[in-house]
Amino acid sequence: MDDLLSKLETQAVAYAKSRGISIVFDNPVGCGTDGRVWKTSRKSAVKVFERESNYERERDCYRRLKALAIFQVGRFEIPRLIDQDDRWLVIEMGIVAPPFLLDFAKSYLNHPPDFSPEVMAEWEEQQIEWFGDRWPEIRSALYDLDKIGIYYRDVRPGNIMFPEDT
């Protein structure tokens, strides 16, 4: 893990240097299976990816959202794409406050995932367990994303938050 963190920090520093900004490493704002997220000196956040495939998925989702000027679905705010760097696998984005929807690295573009009806039923049961009576509002936001060809399926607490969750 230390080697991976060191690699991600190196990527972040290289990106920051190329943009004339600095990274605030002492308090990551996010971490997970895709990479790490840190705040920058220009009041944005950088997400640094371990895997190119996840970076490309998220980058392409943010590009589509930006091109369509979509920064909110339902009442969920979506981070705005500020910049990205294919060499360093970094996406720089705006910082959002709940209610928000973020983390598009596991989304599918232009076609829904090829999951069986049974898998999707289990997935929906999990969402109902996690989100309860808030699930219909989330499902409606996901439908809005589906309509623009972004099939967001990394639905979980942390990626989707409400003001009362903080």
mmCIF file of C-alpha atoms in Angstrom:
data_model
loop_
_atom_site.group_PDB
_atom_site.id
_atom_site.type_symbol
_atom_site.label_atom_id
_atom_site.label_comp_id
_atom_site.label_asym_id
_atom_site.label_seq_id
_atom_site.Cartn_x
_atom_site.Cartn_y
_atom_site.Cartn_z
ATOM 1 C CA MET A 1 0.000 0.000 0.000
ATOM 2 C CA ASP A 2 2.817 2.449 0.777
ATOM 3 C CA ASP A 3 4.263 1.913 -2.715
ATOM 4 C CA LEU A 4 0.868 2.622 -4.301
ATOM 5 C CA LEU A 5 0.350 5.732 -2.188
ATOM 6 C CA SER A 6 3.825 6.942 -3.081
ATOM 7 C CA LYS A 7 3.083 6.371 -6.790
ATOM 8 C CA LEU A 8 -0.217 8.271 -6.582
ATOM 9 C CA GLU A 9 1.427 11.132 -4.685
ATOM 10 C CA THR A 10 4.163 11.307 -7.346
ATOM 11 C CA GLN A 11 1.496 11.539 -10.063
ATOM 12 C CA ALA A 12 -0.314 14.266 -8.106
ATOM 13 C CA VAL A 13 2.872 16.296 -7.629
ATOM 14 C CA ALA A 14 3.755 16.033 -11.321
ATOM 15 C CA TYR A 15 0.257 17.175 -12.293
ATOM 16 C CA ALA A 16 0.314 20.045 -9.785
ATOM 17 C CA LYS A 17 3.733 21.215 -10.949
ATOM 18 C CA SER A 18 2.549 21.241 -14.568
ATOM 19 C CA ARG A 19 -0.417 23.450 -13.560
ATOM 20 C CA GLY A 20 1.367 25.738 -11.115
ATOM 21 C CA ILE A 21 -0.667 24.597 -8.119
ATOM 22 C CA SER A 22 0.031 22.581 -4.996
ATOM 23 C CA ILE A 23 -1.655 19.573 -3.399
ATOM 24 C CA VAL A 24 -2.797 19.414 0.220
ATOM 25 C CA PHE A 25 -1.636 15.901 1.146
ATOM 26 C CA ASP A 26 -2.222 16.016 4.898
ATOM 27 C CA ASN A 27 -5.974 15.432 4.660
ATOM 28 C CA PRO A 28 -7.197 13.314 1.712
ATOM 29 C CA VAL A 29 -10.826 13.980 0.846
ATOM 30 C CA GLY A 30 -11.304 10.537 -0.625
ATOM 31 C CA CYS A 31 -9.708 7.181 -1.190
ATOM 32 C CA GLY A 32 -10.877 3.904 -2.579
ATOM 33 C CA THR A 33 -10.195 1.187 -5.085
ATOM 34 C CA ASP A 34 -9.692 3.680 -7.925
ATOM 35 C CA GLY A 35 -7.188 6.053 -6.345
ATOM 36 C CA ARG A 36 -6.960 9.041 -4.014
ATOM 37 C CA VAL A 37 -8.508 12.494 -3.890
ATOM 38 C CA TRP A 38 -6.785 15.556 -2.435
ATOM 39 C CA LYS A 39 -7.619 19.255 -2.304
ATOM 40 C CA THR A 40 -5.492 21.727 -4.230
ATOM 41 C CA SER A 41 -4.290 25.260 -3.604
ATOM 42 C CA ARG A 42 -6.916 26.579 -6.033
ATOM 43 C CA LYS A 43 -9.848 25.208 -4.031
ATOM 44 C CA SER A 44 -10.415 22.249 -6.323
ATOM 45 C CA ALA A 45 -9.813 18.534 -5.879
ATOM 46 C CA VAL A 46 -7.596 16.171 -7.848
ATOM 47 C CA LYS A 47 -8.414 12.515 -8.210
ATOM 48 C CA VAL A 48 -5.343 10.463 -9.025
ATOM 49 C CA PHE A 49 -5.978 7.045 -10.514
ATOM 50 C CA GLU A 50 -4.103 3.798 -10.221
ATOM 51 C CA ARG A 51 -5.603 2.236 -13.371
ATOM 52 C CA GLU A 52 -5.869 3.865 -16.770
ATOM 53 C CA SER A 53 -9.192 2.160 -17.592
ATOM 54 C CA ASN A 54 -10.932 3.656 -14.551
ATOM 55 C CA TYR A 55 -9.385 7.058 -15.249
ATOM 56 C CA GLU A 56 -10.637 6.979 -18.847
ATOM 57 C CA ARG A 57 -14.173 6.014 -17.805
ATOM 58 C CA GLU A 58 -14.396 8.808 -15.261
ATOM 59 C CA ARG A 59 -12.719 11.347 -17.552
ATOM 60 C CA ASP A 60 -15.111 10.541 -20.382
ATOM 61 C CA CYS A 61 -18.153 10.821 -18.101
ATOM 62 C CA TYR A 62 -17.024 14.229 -16.850
ATOM 63 C CA ARG A 63 -16.314 15.365 -20.409
ATOM 64 C CA ARG A 64 -19.824 14.387 -21.466
ATOM 65 C CA LEU A 65 -21.387 16.096 -18.458
ATOM 66 C CA LYS A 66 -19.374 19.258 -19.130
ATOM 67 C CA ALA A 67 -20.236 19.258 -22.848
ATOM 68 C CA LEU A 68 -23.932 19.003 -21.963
ATOM 69 C CA ALA A 69 -23.570 21.578 -19.147
ATOM 70 C CA ILE A 70 -24.953 19.090 -16.638
ATOM 71 C CA PHE A 71 -23.681 19.759 -13.136
ATOM 72 C CA GLN A 72 -26.673 18.456 -11.248
ATOM 73 C CA VAL A 73 -29.103 15.537 -11.572
ATOM 74 C CA GLY A 74 -32.230 15.875 -9.539
ATOM 75 C CA ARG A 75 -30.986 17.720 -6.490
ATOM 76 C CA PHE A 76 -27.598 15.962 -6.554
ATOM 77 C CA GLU A 77 -24.642 18.171 -7.380
ATOM 78 C CA ILE A 78 -21.956 16.674 -9.639
ATOM 79 C CA PRO A 79 -18.364 17.943 -9.535
ATOM 80 C CA ARG A 80 -17.438 20.151 -12.488
ATOM 81 C CA LEU A 81 -14.511 19.049 -14.613
ATOM 82 C CA ILE A 82 -11.741 21.652 -14.383
ATOM 83 C CA ASP A 83 -8.867 19.822 -16.071
ATOM 84 C CA GLN A 84 -7.427 16.380 -16.658
ATOM 85 C CA ASP A 85 -4.109 14.853 -17.599
ATOM 86 C CA ASP A 86 -3.868 11.561 -19.494
ATOM 87 C CA ARG A 87 -0.164 11.186 -18.724
ATOM 88 C CA TRP A 88 -0.561 11.418 -14.937
ATOM 89 C CA LEU A 89 -4.072 9.892 -14.773
ATOM 90 C CA VAL A 90 -5.408 12.913 -12.906
ATOM 91 C CA ILE A 91 -8.818 14.557 -13.003
ATOM 92 C CA GLU A 92 -9.178 17.969 -11.416
ATOM 93 C CA MET A 93 -12.711 18.865 -10.408
ATOM 94 C CA GLY A 94 -14.743 21.275 -8.375
ATOM 95 C CA ILE A 95 -15.585 20.485 -4.783
ATOM 96 C CA VAL A 96 -19.226 19.739 -3.992
ATOM 97 C CA ALA A 97 -21.313 19.617 -0.838
ATOM 98 C CA PRO A 98 -24.198 17.222 -0.127
ATOM 99 C CA PRO A 99 -26.460 16.351 -1.685
ATOM 100 C CA PHE A 100 -23.983 15.073 -4.252
ATOM 101 C CA LEU A 101 -23.247 12.234 -6.625
ATOM 102 C CA LEU A 102 -19.636 11.514 -7.502
ATOM 103 C CA ASP A 103 -17.138 8.849 -8.597
ATOM 104 C CA PHE A 104 -17.805 7.830 -12.198
ATOM 105 C CA ALA A 105 -14.845 5.431 -12.529
ATOM 106 C CA LYS A 106 -17.095 2.368 -12.640
ATOM 107 C CA SER A 107 -19.742 3.881 -14.910
ATOM 108 C CA TYR A 108 -20.582 2.558 -18.334
ATOM 109 C CA LEU A 109 -20.759 4.883 -21.328
ATOM 110 C CA ASN A 110 -23.228 4.523 -24.185
ATOM 111 C CA HIS A 111 -24.530 1.114 -23.118
ATOM 112 C CA PRO A 112 -25.811 -0.329 -19.856
ATOM 113 C CA PRO A 113 -23.839 -3.094 -18.160
ATOM 114 C CA ASP A 114 -24.676 -6.590 -19.297
ATOM 115 C CA PHE A 115 -25.942 -7.832 -15.942
ATOM 116 C CA SER A 116 -28.601 -10.496 -15.585
ATOM 117 C CA PRO A 117 -32.033 -9.561 -14.204
ATOM 118 C CA GLU A 118 -31.150 -11.507 -11.050
ATOM 119 C CA VAL A 119 -27.961 -9.511 -10.500
ATOM 120 C CA MET A 120 -29.816 -6.239 -11.052
ATOM 121 C CA ALA A 121 -32.571 -7.293 -8.628
ATOM 122 C CA GLU A 122 -29.944 -8.050 -5.960
ATOM 123 C CA TRP A 123 -28.255 -4.726 -6.697
ATOM 124 C CA GLU A 124 -31.529 -2.841 -6.254
ATOM 125 C CA GLU A 125 -32.254 -4.687 -2.993
ATOM 126 C CA GLN A 126 -28.845 -3.538 -1.719
ATOM 127 C CA GLN A 127 -29.672 0.064 -2.659
ATOM 128 C CA ILE A 128 -32.990 -0.089 -0.813
ATOM 129 C CA GLU A 129 -31.214 -1.501 2.236
ATOM 130 C CA TRP A 130 -28.609 1.308 2.159
ATOM 131 C CA PHE A 131 -30.828 4.238 1.216
ATOM 132 C CA GLY A 132 -34.343 3.263 2.340
ATOM 133 C CA ASP A 133 -36.991 5.824 1.439
ATOM 134 C CA ARG A 134 -34.358 7.961 -0.340
ATOM 135 C CA TRP A 135 -33.838 5.275 -3.009
ATOM 136 C CA PRO A 136 -36.614 6.533 -5.379
ATOM 137 C CA GLU A 137 -34.935 9.961 -5.545
ATOM 138 C CA ILE A 138 -31.566 8.349 -6.301
ATOM 139 C CA ARG A 139 -33.096 6.006 -8.872
ATOM 140 C CA SER A 140 -34.651 9.029 -10.621
ATOM 141 C CA ALA A 141 -31.231 10.736 -10.801
ATOM 142 C CA LEU A 142 -29.704 7.546 -12.223
ATOM 143 C CA TYR A 143 -32.436 7.460 -14.852
ATOM 144 C CA ASP A 144 -31.521 11.028 -15.849
ATOM 145 C CA LEU A 145 -27.896 9.913 -16.290
ATOM 146 C CA ASP A 146 -29.017 6.844 -18.268
ATOM 147 C CA LYS A 147 -30.800 9.185 -20.702
ATOM 148 C CA ILE A 148 -27.472 10.805 -21.619
ATOM 149 C CA GLY A 149 -25.651 7.481 -21.950
ATOM 150 C CA ILE A 150 -23.953 7.422 -18.533
ATOM 151 C CA TYR A 151 -24.894 4.246 -16.693
ATOM 152 C CA TYR A 152 -23.805 4.948 -13.138
ATOM 153 C CA ARG A 153 -23.755 1.785 -11.033
ATOM 154 C CA ASP A 154 -21.321 2.563 -8.186
ATOM 155 C CA VAL A 155 -24.210 3.582 -5.986
ATOM 156 C CA ARG A 156 -23.198 3.489 -2.343
ATOM 157 C CA PRO A 157 -22.982 5.729 0.687
ATOM 158 C CA GLY A 158 -19.994 7.993 0.230
ATOM 159 C CA ASN A 159 -20.549 8.332 -3.518
ATOM 160 C CA ILE A 160 -24.081 9.600 -2.973
ATOM 161 C CA MET A 161 -24.646 11.681 0.117
ATOM 162 C CA PHE A 162 -27.391 13.817 1.573
ATOM 163 C CA PRO A 163 -26.822 16.825 3.865
ATOM 164 C CA GLU A 164 -27.953 14.848 6.894
ATOM 165 C CA ASP A 165 -25.268 12.188 6.199
ATOM 166 C CA THR A 166 -22.344 14.458 7.074
#
